[in-house]
XYZ file of N, CA, C and O in Angstrom:
652
model
N -57.580 19.925 -19.820
C -58.072 21.176 -19.262
C -56.754 22.021 -18.798
O -55.882 21.787 -18.433
N -57.166 23.361 -19.573
C -56.002 24.588 -19.194
C -56.074 25.121 -17.830
O -57.209 25.711 -17.488
N -55.381 25.097 -17.024
C -55.404 25.689 -15.791
C -54.786 27.064 -15.832
O -54.816 27.731 -14.829
N -54.066 27.528 -16.919
C -53.817 28.789 -16.934
C -54.519 30.085 -16.411
O -54.087 30.855 -15.794
N -55.679 30.064 -16.734
C -56.644 31.243 -16.411
C -57.084 31.230 -14.790
O -56.819 32.061 -14.279
N -57.058 30.001 -14.353
C -57.235 29.898 -13.011
C -55.703 30.514 -12.034
O -56.071 30.993 -11.167
N -54.668 30.070 -12.673
C -53.419 30.317 -12.090
C -53.354 31.678 -12.216
O -52.861 32.691 -11.379
N -53.496 32.456 -13.546
C -53.408 33.893 -13.523
C -54.378 34.755 -12.575
O -54.223 35.647 -12.175
N -55.550 34.201 -12.433
C -56.334 34.665 -11.383
C -56.122 34.886 -10.013
O -56.099 35.720 -9.576
N -55.360 33.813 -9.727
C -54.930 33.489 -8.048
C -53.810 34.528 -8.111
O -53.827 35.121 -7.105
N -53.084 34.709 -9.151
C -52.034 35.728 -8.951
C -52.143 36.863 -8.852
O -51.711 37.651 -8.176
N -53.143 37.510 -9.933
C -53.624 38.786 -9.999
C -54.500 38.914 -8.521
O -54.386 40.153 -8.132
N -55.308 38.142 -7.914
C -55.718 38.568 -6.752
C -55.064 38.406 -5.650
O -55.430 39.240 -4.674
N -53.972 37.496 -5.739
C -53.493 37.258 -4.151
C -51.790 37.708 -4.358
O -51.168 38.007 -3.314
N -51.708 38.302 -5.545
C -50.208 39.034 -5.563
C -49.725 40.277 -4.484
O -48.525 40.094 -4.103
N -50.802 41.050 -4.374
C -50.302 41.884 -3.508
C -50.233 41.463 -1.776
O -49.368 41.965 -1.162
N -50.948 40.663 -1.617
C -50.891 40.042 -0.274
C -49.659 39.136 -0.193
O -48.981 39.353 0.910
N -49.163 38.416 -1.305
C -47.988 37.607 -1.052
C -46.835 38.672 -1.029
O -45.924 38.434 -0.235
N -46.711 39.636 -1.525
C -45.910 40.768 -1.679
C -45.670 41.235 -0.221
O -44.692 41.496 0.273
N -46.957 41.807 0.364
C -46.678 42.334 1.692
C -46.249 40.983 2.821
O -45.386 41.629 3.582
N -46.683 39.854 2.626
C -46.172 38.789 3.245
C -44.513 38.635 3.261
O -43.735 38.547 4.159
N -43.993 38.620 1.973
C -42.550 38.571 1.582
C -41.885 39.903 2.361
O -40.890 39.627 2.680
N -42.225 40.953 2.167
C -41.687 42.282 2.479
C -41.596 41.884 4.096
O -40.555 42.512 4.641
N -42.624 41.496 4.820
C -42.676 41.463 6.278
C -41.350 40.543 6.555
O -40.897 40.829 7.714
N -41.092 39.564 5.864
C -39.955 38.867 6.210
C -38.643 39.591 5.884
O -37.725 39.418 6.476
N -38.619 40.254 4.519
C -37.337 40.607 4.258
C -37.076 42.073 4.596
O -35.915 42.196 4.827
N -38.028 42.884 4.698
C -37.882 44.126 4.949
C -37.319 44.962 3.826
O -36.885 46.158 3.925
N -37.144 44.430 2.749
C -36.763 45.069 1.478
C -37.614 44.632 0.576
O -37.948 43.498 -0.221
N -38.420 45.738 -0.133
C -39.111 45.585 -1.497
C -38.293 44.692 -2.456
O -39.228 44.008 -3.143
N -37.150 44.756 -2.945
C -36.674 44.222 -3.974
C -36.476 42.719 -3.961
O -36.664 41.857 -4.784
N -36.034 42.505 -2.450
C -35.860 41.072 -2.144
C -37.372 40.337 -1.991
O -37.289 39.168 -2.393
N -38.393 41.174 -1.426
C -39.701 40.774 -1.511
C -40.308 40.066 -2.833
O -40.721 39.356 -3.088
N -40.062 41.390 -3.868
C -40.643 40.885 -5.109
C -39.799 39.672 -5.621
O -40.541 38.672 -6.476
N -38.458 39.654 -5.434
C -37.962 38.414 -5.992
C -38.605 36.930 -5.273
O -38.243 36.007 -5.983
N -38.502 37.273 -3.824
C -39.091 35.991 -3.172
C -40.546 35.554 -3.986
O -40.855 34.570 -4.344
N -41.365 36.396 -4.050
C -42.633 36.192 -4.565
C -42.780 35.802 -6.077
O -43.253 34.760 -6.296
N -41.858 36.272 -6.920
C -41.617 35.747 -8.323
C -41.183 34.292 -8.225
O -41.603 33.536 -9.030
N -39.856 33.977 -7.270
C -39.432 32.751 -7.372
C -40.825 31.780 -6.892
O -40.817 30.827 -7.371
N -41.227 32.430 -5.728
C -42.478 31.147 -5.022
C -43.646 31.259 -6.333
O -44.272 30.205 -6.314
N -43.933 32.022 -7.283
C -45.041 32.022 -7.866
C -44.660 30.861 -9.148
O -45.277 29.994 -9.760
N -43.156 31.182 -9.651
C -42.850 30.300 -10.742
C -43.068 28.726 -10.269
O -43.559 27.993 -11.012
N -42.638 28.471 -8.853
C -42.355 27.030 -8.271
C -44.237 26.562 -8.300
O -44.437 25.427 -8.496
N -45.073 27.482 -7.749
C -46.359 27.429 -8.026
C -46.851 26.795 -9.274
O -47.542 25.887 -9.334
N -46.372 27.454 -10.422
C -46.794 27.113 -11.650
C -46.510 25.788 -12.209
O -47.429 25.352 -12.536
N -45.427 25.430 -11.605
C -45.071 24.084 -12.143
C -46.002 23.051 -11.455
O -45.986 21.906 -12.004
N -46.353 23.511 -10.170
C -47.207 22.335 -9.608
C -48.532 22.608 -9.321
O -49.247 22.201 -8.480
N -49.310 23.726 -10.038
C -50.511 24.268 -10.174
C -51.454 23.135 -10.005
O -52.284 23.386 -9.034
N -51.925 22.428 -11.019
C -52.796 21.434 -10.654
C -53.137 20.589 -9.556
O -53.898 20.224 -8.959
N -51.776 20.120 -9.035
C -51.703 19.283 -7.937
C -52.061 19.910 -6.490
O -52.897 19.926 -5.716
N -51.330 21.079 -6.528
C -51.548 22.280 -5.532
C -53.208 22.846 -5.345
O -53.714 22.732 -4.368
N -53.955 23.170 -6.554
C -55.176 23.611 -6.435
C -56.031 22.520 -5.955
O -56.922 22.846 -5.531
N -55.897 21.280 -6.445
C -56.780 20.030 -5.972
C -56.691 20.019 -4.641
O -57.442 19.456 -3.978
N -55.399 19.794 -4.143
C -55.225 19.231 -2.870
C -54.839 20.129 -1.723
O -55.354 19.651 -0.310
N -54.267 21.224 -1.769
C -53.875 22.160 -0.977
C -54.585 23.745 -1.206
O -55.036 23.931 -2.269
N -54.559 24.641 -0.196
C -54.737 26.226 -0.505
C -53.649 26.455 -1.252
O -52.523 26.734 -0.668
N -53.733 27.192 -2.427
C -52.614 27.521 -3.197
C -52.007 28.688 -2.347
O -50.587 28.883 -2.519
N -52.377 29.477 -1.567
C -51.904 30.780 -1.014
C -51.039 30.294 0.221
O -49.678 30.701 0.428
N -51.396 29.003 0.988
C -50.547 28.601 1.888
C -49.271 28.074 1.353
O -48.134 28.192 1.922
N -49.558 27.388 0.270
C -48.355 26.734 -0.536
C -47.292 27.905 -0.792
O -45.971 27.581 -0.754
N -47.909 28.997 -1.303
C -46.727 29.909 -1.923
C -46.151 30.691 -0.604
O -44.901 30.733 -0.627
N -46.866 30.785 0.493
C -46.440 31.391 1.620
C -45.262 30.396 2.116
O -44.246 30.932 2.958
N -45.590 29.296 2.426
C -44.640 28.448 2.803
C -43.516 28.179 2.087
O -42.169 28.386 2.302
N -43.777 28.475 0.340
C -42.327 28.661 -0.400
C -41.647 29.640 -0.251
O -40.380 29.725 -0.142
N -42.445 30.687 0.170
C -41.868 32.056 0.153
C -40.514 32.274 1.324
O -39.844 32.655 1.380
N -41.587 31.380 2.498
C -40.356 31.347 3.900
C -39.449 30.518 3.734
O -38.312 31.095 3.997
N -39.713 29.343 2.945
C -38.583 28.650 2.866
C -37.439 29.142 1.891
O -36.176 28.880 2.085
N -37.867 29.922 0.781
C -36.827 30.307 0.002
C -35.937 31.614 0.699
O -35.132 31.765 0.369
N -36.983 32.240 1.442
C -36.264 33.357 2.318
C -35.115 32.671 3.288
O -34.206 33.281 3.470
N -35.599 31.761 4.097
C -34.353 30.907 4.714
C -33.273 30.527 3.875
O -32.095 30.748 4.592
N -33.406 29.807 2.947
C -32.408 29.468 2.049
C -31.319 30.500 1.712
O -30.140 30.674 1.567
N -31.888 32.004 1.421
C -31.327 33.038 0.969
C -30.549 33.560 2.272
O -29.264 33.582 2.058
N -31.140 33.640 3.430
C -30.455 33.966 4.524
C -29.368 33.138 5.206
O -28.386 33.541 5.642
N -29.570 31.808 4.920
C -28.431 30.889 5.079
C -27.245 30.912 4.041
O -25.830 30.931 4.654
N -27.410 31.595 2.883
C -26.191 31.518 2.005
C -25.509 33.079 2.356
O -24.477 33.086 2.138
N -26.383 33.753 2.729
C -25.783 35.385 3.104
C -25.621 35.702 4.576
O -25.162 36.554 4.942
N -25.566 34.259 5.123
C -25.204 34.714 6.827
C -23.953 35.366 6.913
O -23.797 36.167 8.147
N -22.979 35.232 6.422
C -21.658 35.687 6.464
C -21.242 37.099 6.074
O -20.637 37.783 6.910
N -21.789 37.226 5.026
C -21.479 38.723 4.468
C -22.685 39.424 4.025
O -23.688 38.512 3.050
N -22.937 40.757 4.047
C -24.064 41.487 3.465
C -23.435 42.821 2.746
O -22.733 43.524 3.461
N -23.547 42.536 1.369
C -22.761 43.762 0.661
C -23.980 44.711 0.619
O -25.022 44.771 0.645
N -23.188 46.180 0.645
C -24.231 47.184 0.601
C -23.669 47.790 -0.645
O -22.658 48.241 -1.126
N -24.684 48.445 -1.420
C -24.773 48.949 -2.540
C -24.322 50.634 -2.259
O -23.643 51.209 -3.162
N -24.891 51.407 -1.317
C -24.876 52.394 -0.867
C -24.056 52.681 0.513
O -24.385 51.689 1.270
N -23.358 53.532 0.815
C -22.963 53.738 1.943
C -24.148 54.518 2.990
O -24.688 55.223 2.636
N -24.289 53.868 4.123
C -25.397 54.303 4.812
C -25.459 55.328 5.443
O -24.258 56.145 5.583
N -26.472 56.212 5.729
C -26.362 57.394 6.199
C -25.763 57.126 7.740
O -26.179 56.276 8.279
N -25.070 58.236 8.436
C -25.159 58.020 9.767
C -26.242 58.115 10.545
O -27.099 58.803 10.231
N -26.121 57.475 11.536
C -27.623 56.834 12.452
C -27.919 58.216 13.221
O -26.921 59.076 13.610
N -29.322 58.331 13.150
C -29.643 59.711 13.926
C -29.493 59.551 15.336
O -29.954 58.271 15.808
N -29.719 60.359 16.129
C -29.877 60.208 17.592
C -31.211 59.786 17.748
O -32.108 60.274 17.403
N -31.302 58.801 18.879
C -32.532 58.248 19.043
C -33.622 59.336 19.509
O -34.835 59.478 19.340
N -33.137 60.454 20.298
C -34.089 61.504 20.610
C -34.359 62.412 19.514
O -35.787 62.960 19.697
N -33.926 62.489 18.500
C -34.210 63.036 17.442
C -35.532 62.609 16.490
O -36.037 62.861 15.987
N -35.507 61.125 16.523
C -36.555 60.623 15.508
C -37.204 59.357 16.524
O -36.807 58.991 17.555
N -38.539 59.385 16.310
C -39.357 58.580 16.890
C -39.217 56.993 16.738
O -38.582 56.686 15.639
N -39.284 56.102 17.715
C -39.073 54.840 17.326
C -39.890 54.114 16.050
O -41.219 54.512 16.157
N -39.313 53.563 15.413
C -40.072 53.002 14.322
C -39.847 51.380 14.538
O -38.974 50.797 14.185
N -41.020 50.723 14.835
C -40.771 49.458 15.145
C -40.521 48.690 13.753
O -39.831 47.501 14.123
N -41.246 49.016 12.542
C -40.527 48.341 11.453
C -39.198 48.279 11.133
O -38.573 47.274 10.817
N -38.449 49.462 11.459
C -36.983 49.599 11.441
C -36.370 48.546 12.487
O -35.594 48.077 11.977
N -36.603 48.628 13.674
C -36.370 47.600 14.806
C -36.739 46.329 14.333
O -35.846 45.418 14.623
N -37.836 45.724 13.774
C -37.846 44.696 13.478
C -36.981 43.955 12.174
O -36.382 42.892 12.140
N -36.761 45.049 11.526
C -35.632 44.801 10.426
C -34.108 44.428 10.940
O -33.257 43.883 10.363
N -33.827 44.861 11.944
C -32.705 44.945 12.633
C -32.617 43.505 13.622
O -31.141 43.184 13.841
N -33.446 42.935 13.457
C -33.481 41.755 14.243
C -32.828 40.539 13.459
O -32.906 40.658 12.052
N -31.929 39.469 13.973
C -31.817 38.486 13.218
C -32.556 37.783 12.339
O -33.931 37.678 12.587
N -32.526 37.347 11.142
C -33.341 36.846 10.308
C -34.398 35.792 10.796
O -35.650 35.791 10.524
N -33.909 34.798 11.295
C -35.029 33.984 12.049
C -35.748 34.394 13.051
O -36.907 34.098 12.823
N -35.076 35.363 13.801
C -36.294 36.072 14.937
C -37.181 36.732 14.246
O -38.313 36.409 14.591
N -36.636 37.346 13.242
C -37.862 38.223 12.443
C -38.774 37.390 11.748
O -39.914 37.695 11.905
N -38.246 36.324 11.224
C -39.353 35.260 10.524
C -40.303 34.526 11.474
O -41.435 34.522 11.074
N -39.896 34.308 12.607
C -40.668 33.945 13.725
C -41.571 34.843 14.215
O -42.903 34.472 14.054
N -41.360 36.275 14.228
C -42.097 37.068 14.858
C -43.268 37.495 13.428
O -44.680 37.543 13.702
N -42.740 37.450 12.436
C -43.702 37.741 11.395
C -44.865 36.517 11.131
O -46.095 36.886 11.234
N -44.188 35.248 11.550
C -45.346 34.285 11.372
C -45.958 34.177 12.279
O -47.195 33.818 12.125
N -45.740 34.192 13.563
C -46.399 34.090 14.891
C -47.587 35.403 14.888
O -48.396 35.230 15.209
N -47.078 36.642 14.497
C -48.077 37.631 14.955
C -48.903 38.424 13.435
O -49.760 38.869 13.621
N -47.954 38.203 12.768
C -48.447 38.713 11.403
C -49.361 37.816 10.621
O -50.594 38.011 10.264
N -48.768 36.394 10.601
C -49.608 35.625 9.777
C -50.585 34.539 10.877
O -51.323 33.811 10.488
N -50.337 34.930 12.205
C -51.122 34.332 13.323
C -51.090 32.808 13.291
O -51.857 31.919 13.181
N -49.839 32.365 12.961
C -49.582 30.784 12.973
C -49.152 30.180 13.979
O -48.485 30.816 15.027
N -49.851 28.957 14.399
C -49.200 28.361 15.795
C -47.804 27.809 15.806
O -47.176 27.773 14.408
N -47.436 27.651 16.783
C -45.744 27.317 17.186
C -45.423 26.168 15.973
O -44.376 25.886 15.565
N -46.300 25.060 16.355
C -46.015 23.892 15.640
C -45.703 23.974 13.923
O -44.965 23.500 13.462
N -46.750 24.912 13.417
C -46.680 25.109 12.063
C -45.502 26.156 11.900
O -44.609 25.725 10.736
N -45.048 26.887 12.522
C -43.897 27.664 12.294
C -42.571 26.944 12.379
O -41.656 26.917 11.381
N -42.704 25.931 13.344
C -41.516 25.140 13.355
C -41.444 24.249 12.241
O -40.087 24.063 11.712
N -42.772 23.647 11.838
C -42.185 22.843 10.566
C -41.805 23.845 9.522
O -40.858 23.548 8.446
N -42.512 25.122 9.014
C -42.057 25.852 7.899
C -40.583 26.519 8.285
O -39.745 26.189 6.893
N -39.949 26.432 9.071
C -38.785 26.941 9.320
C -37.471 25.841 9.217
O -36.443 26.064 9.544
N -38.152 24.623 9.830
C -37.359 23.607 9.702
C -36.502 23.492 11.253
O -35.441 22.868 11.414
N -37.339 24.075 12.183
C -36.668 24.023 13.832
C -37.676 23.287 14.574
O -39.006 23.062 14.277
N -37.446 23.017 15.691
C -38.293 22.538 16.746
C -39.202 23.741 17.259
O -38.980 24.906 17.536
N -40.305 23.234 17.887
C -41.106 24.195 18.301
C -40.671 24.915 19.638
O -40.786 26.196 19.786
N -39.813 24.454 20.548
C -38.972 24.885 21.559
C -38.076 26.230 21.064
O -37.776 27.375 21.502
N -37.528 25.985 19.804
C -36.884 26.757 19.342
C -37.574 28.183 18.702
O -37.399 29.388 18.748
N -38.663 28.027 18.493
C -39.723 28.812 17.865
C -39.884 29.775 18.959
O -39.776 30.935 18.864
N -40.269 28.960 20.115
C -40.502 29.704 21.345
C -39.168 30.846 21.776
O -39.406 31.901 22.536
N -38.197 30.291 21.972
C -37.109 30.871 22.398
C -36.719 31.914 21.463
O -36.263 33.134 21.729
N -36.624 31.841 20.188
C -36.387 32.849 19.336
C -37.613 34.164 19.356
O -36.998 35.140 19.381
N -38.874 33.499 19.398
C -39.810 34.686 19.709
C -39.495 35.647 20.966
O -39.584 36.605 20.991
N -39.303 34.694 21.971
C -38.847 35.317 23.456
C -37.471 36.225 23.302
O -37.706 37.497 23.646
N -36.472 35.878 22.434
C -35.271 36.626 22.279
C -35.560 37.807 21.320
O -35.215 38.990 21.840
N -36.389 37.708 20.500
C -36.795 38.777 19.520
C -37.590 39.842 20.328
O -37.426 41.041 20.122
N -38.569 39.492 20.956
C -39.368 40.232 21.837
C -38.601 41.171 23.040
O -38.924 42.323 23.100
N -37.771 40.555 23.596
C -36.725 41.036 24.595
C -36.136 42.332 23.856
O -35.997 43.130 24.480
N -35.536 41.821 22.610
C -34.915 43.014 21.967
C -35.557 44.192 21.606
O -35.198 45.325 21.865
N -36.855 43.989 21.202
C -37.684 44.986 20.771
C -37.902 45.535 22.075
O -38.114 47.181 22.029
N -38.315 44.928 23.303
C -38.659 45.607 24.451
C -37.383 46.597 24.875
O -37.730 47.582 25.521
N -36.089 46.198 24.830
C -35.051 46.738 24.982
C -35.096 47.935 24.300
O -34.597 49.242 24.806
N -35.094 48.059 23.032
C -35.200 49.228 22.086
C -36.224 50.283 22.559
O -35.982 51.389 22.661
N -37.421 49.692 23.160
C -38.628 50.730 23.505
C -38.189 51.107 24.557
O -38.234 52.509 25.097
N -37.519 50.556 25.410
C -36.881 51.112 26.748
C -36.017 52.043 26.608
O -35.944 53.307 27.406
N -34.952 51.876 25.801
C -34.040 52.911 25.462
C -34.558 53.806 24.925
O -34.095 55.227 25.000
N -35.644 53.854 23.937
C -36.069 54.874 23.422
C -36.741 56.074 24.432
O -36.832 57.037 24.420
N -37.271 55.321 25.501
C -38.296 56.008 26.415
C -37.003 56.559 27.321
O -37.431 57.677 27.987
N -36.069 55.964 27.695
C -35.057 56.398 28.544
C -33.616 56.331 28.129
O -32.821 55.311 28.452
N -33.348 57.236 27.268
C -32.176 56.840 26.474
C -30.777 56.941 27.376
O -29.948 56.349 27.067
N -30.763 57.379 28.610
C -29.462 57.213 29.454
C -29.432 55.964 30.159
O -28.503 55.735 30.635
N -30.566 55.244 29.910
C -30.601 54.089 30.891
C -30.299 52.802 30.107
O -30.853 52.862 29.196
N -29.649 51.634 30.934
C -29.456 50.762 30.074
C -30.302 49.407 31.024
O -30.347 49.484 32.062
N -30.497 48.462 30.468
C -31.522 47.376 31.195
C -30.474 46.671 31.602
O -30.963 46.138 32.675
N -29.338 46.245 31.069
C -28.466 45.292 31.713
C -27.238 45.863 31.942
O -26.549 46.462 31.344
């Protein structure tokens, strides 16, 4: 039995959703596209088994998450930039953009928030996907939300520091 048409239909139907998910994790469309491509390649190799036993989309999302984690573990020390970044604008001149602020969080904290609030996954499942304990999931989420709250507070009251 040839599984190629089913696989092609799955990728055609769910490719955009998988890209959006990867983009939420990476904050970069190029890295997101690479993650999706790598995950789909891995799915193709195990398509007959995954299609019979599991939800293919869950399998691909878990693969995307694990690939993302392995990438940021390798890049933990150094981030190369191809272009010199623009000088930061004053907060008072630009409105708060939570997507930008989410991108400034450490990668593990961003992954926890995306999985918890965008994917609506329980802490135990997030812990399993990221290879950490449920307590670490909760603490990472708490720290990330605190950083976002501090950012919102600073945006509303530029001269005031929280701590």
